[in-house]
Short mmCIF file of N, CA and C in Angstrom, two decimals:
data_model
loop_
_atom_site.label_atom_id
_atom_site.label_comp_id
_atom_site.label_asym_id
_atom_site.label_seq_id
_atom_site.Cartn_x
_atom_site.Cartn_y
_atom_site.Cartn_z
N MET C 37 13.30 18.21 63.68
CA MET C 37 14.80 19.08 63.28
C MET C 37 15.71 18.81 62.20
N LYS C 38 15.35 17.21 63.23
CA LYS C 38 17.06 16.53 62.74
C LYS C 38 17.03 16.73 60.97
N LYS C 39 16.43 16.45 61.16
CA LYS C 39 15.76 15.46 59.44
C LYS C 39 15.76 18.10 58.26
N LYS C 40 15.08 18.43 58.83
CA LYS C 40 15.50 19.78 58.25
C LYS C 40 16.82 20.39 57.83
N ILE C 41 17.95 20.17 58.83
CA ILE C 41 19.35 20.04 59.31
C ILE C 41 20.54 19.31 58.17
N CYS C 42 19.35 18.53 58.47
CA CYS C 42 20.49 17.34 57.64
C CYS C 42 20.04 17.64 55.70
N THR C 43 19.07 17.96 56.02
CA THR C 43 18.63 18.50 54.65
C THR C 43 19.55 19.53 54.39
N ILE C 44 19.27 20.54 55.24
CA ILE C 44 19.88 22.42 54.33
C ILE C 44 21.89 21.66 54.35
N ILE C 45 22.36 21.14 54.71
CA ILE C 45 23.47 20.17 55.14
C ILE C 45 23.76 19.76 53.89
N LEU C 46 23.17 19.01 53.41
CA LEU C 46 23.28 18.14 51.77
C LEU C 46 23.06 19.22 50.98
N VAL C 47 22.01 19.59 50.66
CA VAL C 47 21.94 21.28 50.12
C VAL C 47 23.03 22.04 49.59
N VAL C 48 23.44 22.92 50.51
CA VAL C 48 24.69 23.15 50.94
C VAL C 48 26.19 22.80 50.38
N VAL C 49 26.94 21.47 50.75
CA VAL C 49 27.26 20.29 49.91
C VAL C 49 26.86 20.23 48.88
N CYS C 50 25.91 20.03 49.02
CA CYS C 50 25.44 19.59 46.62
C CYS C 50 26.18 20.51 45.83
N CYS C 51 25.75 21.83 46.92
CA CYS C 51 25.80 23.17 46.06
C CYS C 51 27.53 23.66 46.31
N ILE C 52 28.05 23.25 47.43
CA ILE C 52 29.30 23.06 46.93
C ILE C 52 30.54 22.68 45.88
N PHE C 53 29.55 20.98 46.09
CA PHE C 53 30.26 20.43 44.96
C PHE C 53 30.29 20.80 43.57
N THR C 54 29.06 21.18 43.00
CA THR C 54 27.67 22.31 42.25
C THR C 54 29.34 22.86 41.50
N LEU C 55 28.78 24.38 42.59
CA LEU C 55 30.45 24.96 41.88
C LEU C 55 30.87 24.55 41.87
N SER C 56 32.37 23.84 43.17
CA SER C 56 33.55 23.17 42.10
C SER C 56 33.95 22.44 40.73
N LEU C 57 33.09 22.23 40.99
CA LEU C 57 33.04 20.84 39.31
C LEU C 57 32.56 21.99 39.06
N LEU C 58 31.83 23.50 38.58
CA LEU C 58 31.94 24.05 37.46
C LEU C 58 32.93 24.93 37.21
N ILE C 59 33.66 25.40 38.76
CA ILE C 59 34.74 26.51 38.50
C ILE C 59 36.38 25.88 38.29
N TYR C 60 36.03 24.18 38.04
CA TYR C 60 37.52 23.16 37.77
C TYR C 60 37.17 23.15 35.72
N PHE C 61 35.96 22.50 35.80
CA PHE C 61 35.55 22.59 34.14
C PHE C 61 35.85 23.74 33.57
N TRP C 62 35.75 25.00 34.07
CA TRP C 62 35.77 26.84 33.08
C TRP C 62 37.51 27.49 33.45
N VAL C 63 37.75 26.22 34.47
CA VAL C 63 39.36 26.31 34.40
C VAL C 63 39.95 25.89 33.09
N VAL C 64 39.64 23.95 32.84
CA VAL C 64 39.75 22.99 31.78
C VAL C 64 39.85 24.54 30.77
N GLY C 65 37.99 24.71 30.34
CA GLY C 65 37.83 25.19 29.34
C GLY C 65 38.57 26.21 28.27
N TYR C 66 39.55 27.32 30.22
CA TYR C 66 40.27 28.77 30.16
C TYR C 66 41.27 27.34 29.24
N TYR C 67 42.39 26.81 29.75
CA TYR C 67 43.56 26.22 29.30
C TYR C 67 43.16 25.11 27.95
N LYS C 68 42.05 25.29 27.62
CA LYS C 68 42.03 24.23 27.27
C LYS C 68 42.73 24.98 25.50
N ASP C 69 43.76 26.31 25.43
CA ASP C 69 44.11 26.66 24.07
C ASP C 69 45.36 27.32 24.78
N LYS C 70 45.68 27.78 26.23
CA LYS C 70 46.23 28.24 26.94
C LYS C 70 47.05 27.14 26.89
N PHE C 71 48.75 27.95 27.85
CA PHE C 71 49.17 27.30 28.28
C PHE C 71 49.06 27.17 29.82
N ILE C 72 48.80 25.54 30.79
CA ILE C 72 48.30 25.99 32.29
C ILE C 72 48.71 25.82 33.20
N ILE C 73 49.87 25.88 33.86
CA ILE C 73 49.35 27.00 34.91
C ILE C 73 51.17 26.47 35.86
N ASN C 74 52.21 27.51 35.71
CA ASN C 74 53.60 27.27 36.62
C ASN C 74 54.16 26.98 34.52
N THR C 75 53.82 27.02 33.90
CA THR C 75 54.94 26.84 32.56
C THR C 75 55.32 27.38 32.09
N TRP C 76 56.40 27.91 32.06
CA TRP C 76 58.06 28.19 31.61
C TRP C 76 58.01 27.61 30.25
N ILE C 77 58.54 28.71 29.29
CA ILE C 77 59.88 28.30 28.32
C ILE C 77 61.12 29.53 28.08
N ASN C 78 61.75 28.64 27.91
CA ASN C 78 63.18 29.68 27.61
C ASN C 78 63.61 31.06 28.84
N ASP C 79 62.99 30.03 30.14
CA ASP C 79 62.32 31.03 31.09
C ASP C 79 61.40 32.66 30.91
N VAL C 80 60.20 32.37 30.58
CA VAL C 80 59.96 33.21 30.32
C VAL C 80 58.18 32.63 30.63
N TYR C 81 57.33 32.82 31.41
CA TYR C 81 56.33 32.52 32.33
C TYR C 81 55.29 32.35 31.23
N CYS C 82 54.69 31.22 30.63
CA CYS C 82 53.70 31.78 29.83
C CYS C 82 52.27 31.03 30.20
N THR C 83 52.44 30.86 31.66
CA THR C 83 50.97 30.31 31.81
C THR C 83 49.78 31.28 31.51
N GLY C 84 48.49 30.38 30.84
CA GLY C 84 47.15 31.57 30.18
C GLY C 84 48.16 32.17 28.50
N LYS C 85 48.96 31.98 28.29
CA LYS C 85 49.03 32.50 27.75
C LYS C 85 48.79 31.55 26.26
N THR C 86 48.69 32.14 24.72
CA THR C 86 47.87 31.23 23.52
C THR C 86 49.68 31.17 22.56
N VAL C 87 49.65 29.86 22.02
CA VAL C 87 50.34 29.40 21.30
C VAL C 87 51.59 31.21 20.52
N ASP C 88 50.42 31.69 19.84
CA ASP C 88 51.03 33.67 19.21
C ASP C 88 51.70 34.31 20.78
N GLU C 89 51.40 34.37 21.97
CA GLU C 89 51.66 35.66 22.13
C GLU C 89 53.19 34.87 23.40
N VAL C 90 53.09 33.71 23.07
CA VAL C 90 54.29 33.63 23.81
C VAL C 90 55.15 32.90 22.73
N ASN C 91 55.23 32.90 20.84
CA ASN C 91 55.67 32.30 19.32
C ASN C 91 56.46 34.33 20.01
N ASN C 92 55.78 35.39 20.19
CA ASN C 92 55.92 36.52 20.22
C ASN C 92 56.28 36.71 20.47
N GLU C 93 57.22 37.19 21.93
CA GLU C 93 57.14 36.91 23.14
C GLU C 93 59.61 36.40 23.02
N LEU C 94 58.54 34.86 22.75
CA LEU C 94 59.86 34.39 22.53
C LEU C 94 59.99 34.83 21.58
N LEU C 95 60.44 35.08 20.64
CA LEU C 95 60.64 35.70 19.26
C LEU C 95 61.53 37.18 19.64
N ARG C 96 61.22 38.30 20.57
CA ARG C 96 61.89 38.52 20.88
C ARG C 96 63.72 38.49 21.20
N TYR C 97 63.99 37.47 22.14
CA TYR C 97 65.04 36.63 22.63
C TYR C 97 65.89 36.91 20.77
N CYS C 98 65.46 36.01 20.03
CA CYS C 98 65.95 35.19 19.67
C CYS C 98 66.83 35.86 18.66
N LYS C 99 68.39 36.11 18.61
CA LYS C 99 68.92 36.39 17.63
C LYS C 99 69.60 35.81 16.22
N ILE C 100 69.93 37.55 16.14
CA ILE C 100 69.80 37.55 13.75
C ILE C 100 71.01 36.70 13.65
N PRO C 101 71.24 35.60 13.05
CA PRO C 101 73.14 35.77 12.75
C PRO C 101 73.48 36.71 12.04
N TYR C 102 74.64 36.76 11.73
CA TYR C 102 75.50 37.50 10.44
C TYR C 102 76.86 37.13 10.13
N ILE C 103 76.81 37.05 9.36
CA ILE C 103 78.06 35.88 8.39
C ILE C 103 79.65 37.56 8.53
N VAL C 104 80.44 37.19 8.70
CA VAL C 104 80.81 38.92 9.26
C VAL C 104 83.05 38.43 8.29
N LEU C 105 82.75 39.15 7.11
CA LEU C 105 83.95 39.14 6.26
C LEU C 105 85.05 39.78 6.09
N TYR C 106 86.24 38.77 6.26
CA TYR C 106 87.37 39.98 6.45
C TYR C 106 88.76 39.94 5.71
N GLY C 107 88.94 40.97 5.26
CA GLY C 107 89.99 41.28 3.33
C GLY C 107 90.94 40.55 3.85
N ALA C 108 92.36 40.82 2.56
CA ALA C 108 93.39 40.95 3.29
C ALA C 108 94.45 42.46 3.55
N ASN C 109 93.70 42.58 3.49
CA ASN C 109 93.50 44.08 4.51
C ASN C 109 92.85 44.85 5.04
N GLY C 110 92.48 43.88 5.59
CA GLY C 110 91.82 44.37 7.21
C GLY C 110 90.70 44.84 6.72
N GLU C 111 90.15 44.93 5.53
CA GLU C 111 89.22 45.38 5.49
C GLU C 111 87.33 44.49 5.91
N GLN C 112 87.02 44.98 6.67
CA GLN C 112 85.44 43.46 6.89
C GLN C 112 83.94 44.21 6.33
N GLU C 113 82.90 43.67 6.46
CA GLU C 113 81.81 43.64 6.09
C GLU C 113 80.99 42.94 6.48
N ILE C 114 79.76 43.13 7.15
CA ILE C 114 78.72 42.05 7.38
C ILE C 114 77.68 42.22 6.84
N ILE C 115 77.45 41.24 6.66
CA ILE C 115 75.80 40.46 6.07
C ILE C 115 75.04 40.15 6.31
N SER C 116 74.04 40.95 6.70
CA SER C 116 73.11 39.34 7.84
C SER C 116 72.06 38.56 7.92
N PHE C 117 71.46 37.72 8.11
CA PHE C 117 71.02 37.42 7.74
C PHE C 117 69.45 38.34 7.63
N SER C 118 68.94 38.69 7.94
CA SER C 118 67.84 39.96 8.15
C SER C 118 67.61 39.59 6.02
N ASP C 119 68.90 40.40 5.61
CA ASP C 119 68.84 40.81 4.68
C ASP C 119 68.80 40.02 3.21
N ALA C 120 68.81 38.88 4.61
CA ALA C 120 67.82 37.65 3.02
C ALA C 120 67.13 36.83 3.44
N GLU C 121 66.55 36.94 3.50
CA GLU C 121 65.13 36.89 4.12
C GLU C 121 64.73 35.60 5.11
N TYR C 122 65.70 35.42 5.94
CA TYR C 122 65.47 35.02 7.35
C TYR C 122 64.61 34.99 7.42
N TYR C 123 64.05 34.08 8.17
CA TYR C 123 62.63 34.26 9.82
C TYR C 123 62.69 32.71 10.31
N GLN C 124 62.07 33.21 11.55
CA GLN C 124 62.45 32.55 12.82
C GLN C 124 60.50 32.30 12.96
N ASP C 125 60.57 30.41 13.72
CA ASP C 125 59.17 30.64 14.16
C ASP C 125 59.70 29.61 15.01
N LEU C 126 58.71 29.38 16.47
CA LEU C 126 58.73 28.77 17.29
C LEU C 126 57.27 28.34 17.60
N SER C 127 56.21 27.94 16.98
CA SER C 127 55.19 27.94 16.63
C SER C 127 55.26 26.33 16.77
N PRO C 128 55.47 26.06 15.51
CA PRO C 128 54.59 24.11 15.94
C PRO C 128 55.58 23.78 16.80
N VAL C 129 56.27 24.25 17.23
CA VAL C 129 56.96 23.82 18.53
C VAL C 129 56.17 24.00 19.81
N LEU C 130 55.89 24.99 19.73
CA LEU C 130 54.94 25.07 20.98
C LEU C 130 53.62 24.86 20.27
N ASN C 131 53.01 24.91 19.94
CA ASN C 131 51.88 24.55 19.15
C ASN C 131 51.92 23.24 19.14
N SER C 132 53.06 21.68 19.66
CA SER C 132 53.34 20.35 19.90
C SER C 132 52.98 19.57 21.22
N HIS C 133 53.58 21.71 22.47
CA HIS C 133 53.69 21.60 23.78
C HIS C 133 52.11 21.23 24.46
N LEU C 134 51.85 22.60 23.53
CA LEU C 134 50.35 22.92 24.14
C LEU C 134 49.45 21.95 23.74
N ASP C 135 49.63 20.66 22.65
CA ASP C 135 49.05 19.84 22.68
C ASP C 135 49.08 18.84 24.06
N ALA C 136 50.74 18.16 23.70
CA ALA C 136 50.73 17.65 25.01
C ALA C 136 50.44 17.91 26.09
N GLN C 137 50.31 19.50 26.62
CA GLN C 137 49.80 18.86 28.41
C GLN C 137 48.92 18.52 27.71
N LYS C 138 48.33 18.47 29.72
CA LYS C 138 46.53 17.61 30.16
C LYS C 138 45.80 19.50 31.34
N ALA C 139 45.10 19.43 30.23
CA ALA C 139 44.70 21.20 30.48
C ALA C 139 43.52 20.21 32.20
N MET C 140 42.67 18.98 31.80
CA MET C 140 42.08 18.83 32.90
C MET C 140 43.01 18.48 34.60
N HIS C 141 44.65 18.16 34.24
CA HIS C 141 45.01 17.94 35.18
C HIS C 141 45.82 19.11 35.68
N TRP C 142 45.73 20.39 35.86
CA TRP C 142 45.66 21.90 36.30
C TRP C 142 46.09 21.75 37.66
N PRO C 143 45.03 20.78 38.19
CA PRO C 143 45.07 21.31 38.93
C PRO C 143 46.39 20.46 40.25
N LEU C 144 46.92 19.62 39.67
CA LEU C 144 48.36 18.80 40.62
C LEU C 144 49.56 19.78 40.22
N GLU C 145 48.98 20.84 38.54
CA GLU C 145 50.79 21.42 37.81
C GLU C 145 50.70 22.61 39.02
N MET C 146 49.78 23.32 40.69
CA MET C 146 49.78 24.19 41.08
C MET C 146 50.98 23.81 42.00
N GLY C 147 51.76 23.47 42.48
CA GLY C 147 52.57 22.71 43.05
C GLY C 147 54.34 22.24 41.62
N ASN C 148 53.84 22.56 41.12
CA ASN C 148 54.42 22.00 40.08
C ASN C 148 55.22 23.31 39.69
N GLU C 149 56.60 23.43 39.11
CA GLU C 149 56.78 24.12 37.72
C GLU C 149 57.54 23.12 36.25
N LYS C 150 57.32 23.70 35.69
CA LYS C 150 57.06 22.37 34.44
C LYS C 150 57.98 23.52 33.84
N ARG C 151 59.23 23.56 32.95
CA ARG C 151 60.47 24.18 32.51
C ARG C 151 60.07 22.78 31.42
N ILE C 152 60.43 23.96 29.71
CA ILE C 152 60.19 24.06 29.01
C ILE C 152 61.75 24.84 27.60
N SER C 153 62.61 23.48 27.09
CA SER C 153 64.06 24.81 25.79
C SER C 153 63.11 24.26 24.40
N VAL C 154 62.88 25.75 24.32
CA VAL C 154 63.11 24.84 22.71
C VAL C 154 63.37 26.10 22.04
N GLU C 155 64.03 25.71 21.19
CA GLU C 155 64.48 27.07 19.70
C GLU C 155 64.12 26.52 18.54
N PRO C 156 64.02 28.13 17.58
CA PRO C 156 62.64 28.15 16.59
C PRO C 156 63.87 27.82 15.22
N ILE C 157 62.35 27.45 14.43
CA ILE C 157 63.25 26.99 13.39
C ILE C 157 62.84 27.91 12.31
N THR C 158 64.29 28.08 11.88
CA THR C 158 64.95 29.32 10.84
C THR C 158 64.60 29.38 9.82
N ILE C 159 64.11 29.97 8.67
CA ILE C 159 64.53 29.97 7.30
C ILE C 159 65.43 30.78 6.54
N TRP C 160 65.86 30.92 5.53
CA TRP C 160 66.24 31.73 5.26
C TRP C 160 65.96 32.23 3.39
N ASN C 161 66.88 32.66 3.11
CA ASN C 161 66.83 32.85 1.64
C ASN C 161 68.28 32.18 1.63
N GLU C 162 68.20 31.35 0.87
CA GLU C 162 70.15 30.54 0.53
C GLU C 162 70.57 31.46 -1.13
N GLU C 163 70.08 31.10 -1.72
CA GLU C 163 70.76 32.32 -2.51
C GLU C 163 71.00 33.66 -3.05
N LEU C 164 69.98 34.71 -1.62
CA LEU C 164 70.00 35.40 -2.14
C LEU C 164 71.01 35.72 -0.74
N LEU C 165 72.04 34.14 -0.04
CA LEU C 165 73.08 34.93 1.04
C LEU C 165 73.70 34.81 0.31
N HIS C 166 73.77 33.60 -1.41
CA HIS C 166 74.69 33.67 -1.99
C HIS C 166 75.32 35.02 -2.50
N ASP C 167 74.21 35.19 -3.49
CA ASP C 167 74.62 36.80 -3.92
C ASP C 167 75.37 37.84 -2.30
N MET C 168 74.68 38.08 -1.75
CA MET C 168 74.90 39.06 -0.55
C MET C 168 76.56 39.04 -1.00
N ILE C 169 76.83 37.57 -0.19
CA ILE C 169 78.63 37.20 -0.29
C ILE C 169 79.40 37.63 -1.34
N VAL C 170 79.02 36.83 -2.16
CA VAL C 170 79.67 37.17 -3.79
C VAL C 170 79.67 38.55 -4.39
N ASN C 171 78.52 38.91 -3.94
CA ASN C 171 78.77 40.30 -4.66
C ASN C 171 79.12 41.70 -3.14
N SER C 172 79.79 40.90 -2.49
CA SER C 172 79.87 42.18 -1.02
C SER C 172 81.33 42.26 -1.21
N SER C 173 81.67 43.13 -1.06
CA SER C 173 82.87 45.14 -0.90
C SER C 173 84.02 43.42 -1.05
N VAL C 174 83.45 42.97 0.77
CA VAL C 174 85.15 42.15 0.68
C VAL C 174 85.63 41.04 -0.74
N VAL C 175 84.17 40.17 -0.31
CA VAL C 175 84.33 39.27 -1.59
C VAL C 175 85.20 40.23 -3.14
N GLN C 176 84.89 41.48 -3.82
CA GLN C 176 85.22 41.15 -5.33
C GLN C 176 86.48 42.06 -4.77
N ASN C 177 86.42 42.83 -4.42
CA ASN C 177 87.99 43.37 -3.74
C ASN C 177 89.23 42.18 -3.57
N ASN C 178 88.57 40.66 -2.88
CA ASN C 178 90.03 40.47 -3.19
C ASN C 178 89.54 39.04 -4.22
N LEU C 179 89.13 38.63 -5.03
CA LEU C 179 88.82 37.72 -6.22
C LEU C 179 89.24 37.88 -6.71
N ARG C 180 90.91 38.04 -6.74
CA ARG C 180 92.40 37.80 -7.25
C ARG C 180 92.55 36.49 -6.55
N ASP C 181 92.51 36.69 -5.31
CA ASP C 181 92.83 35.67 -3.81
C ASP C 181 92.38 35.66 -2.85
N LEU C 182 91.54 34.32 -3.27
CA LEU C 182 89.59 34.21 -2.39
C LEU C 182 91.17 33.18 -1.10
N SER C 183 92.21 32.77 -1.10
CA SER C 183 92.43 31.83 0.05
C SER C 183 91.87 33.30 1.19
N THR C 184 91.99 34.58 1.46
CA THR C 184 92.76 36.01 2.14
C THR C 184 90.96 35.51 2.16
N ILE C 185 89.76 34.82 1.81
CA ILE C 185 88.95 35.73 2.81
C ILE C 185 88.14 34.38 3.97
N ASP C 186 88.08 35.31 4.68
CA ASP C 186 87.85 34.53 5.90
C ASP C 186 86.03 34.55 6.06
N VAL C 187 85.86 33.53 6.29
CA VAL C 187 84.70 34.00 6.82
C VAL C 187 83.49 33.00 8.16
N LYS C 188 83.14 34.04 9.25
CA LYS C 188 82.97 33.46 9.93
C LYS C 188 81.44 34.31 10.56
N ILE C 189 80.65 32.85 11.05
CA ILE C 189 79.35 32.80 11.72
C ILE C 189 78.98 32.52 13.15
#
């Protein structure tokens, strides 16, 4: 009888251990291409999200810069970088953080908040932006006296 109880206890313990290992490795596989628990990037909760999901969410908070041109007579013109093929991307930075995380350590991160701050990579067509500035009404109206043009970004 005692031997039977010990065998049952041993089987139950082995089943619990095996189930725990299965759950652990399932979660490791789940976080393989997603951010692990308690990950915050630029104050956005990123746990369980892919790089593309986080990139799209963070880009909603990125501002597109613009240039305000002021002329001598007080006229002004706003030129948005979005008209100059402006492009922002956080994917390379996010991928490097995802590659650096240790999915195998997810249980250790359960009580720790991981806060990351990132900046987007920005690209724009400089020639197009230059042409937009040169061809703007403020610049065209003030071509004789270029010292009166004030550019603020």
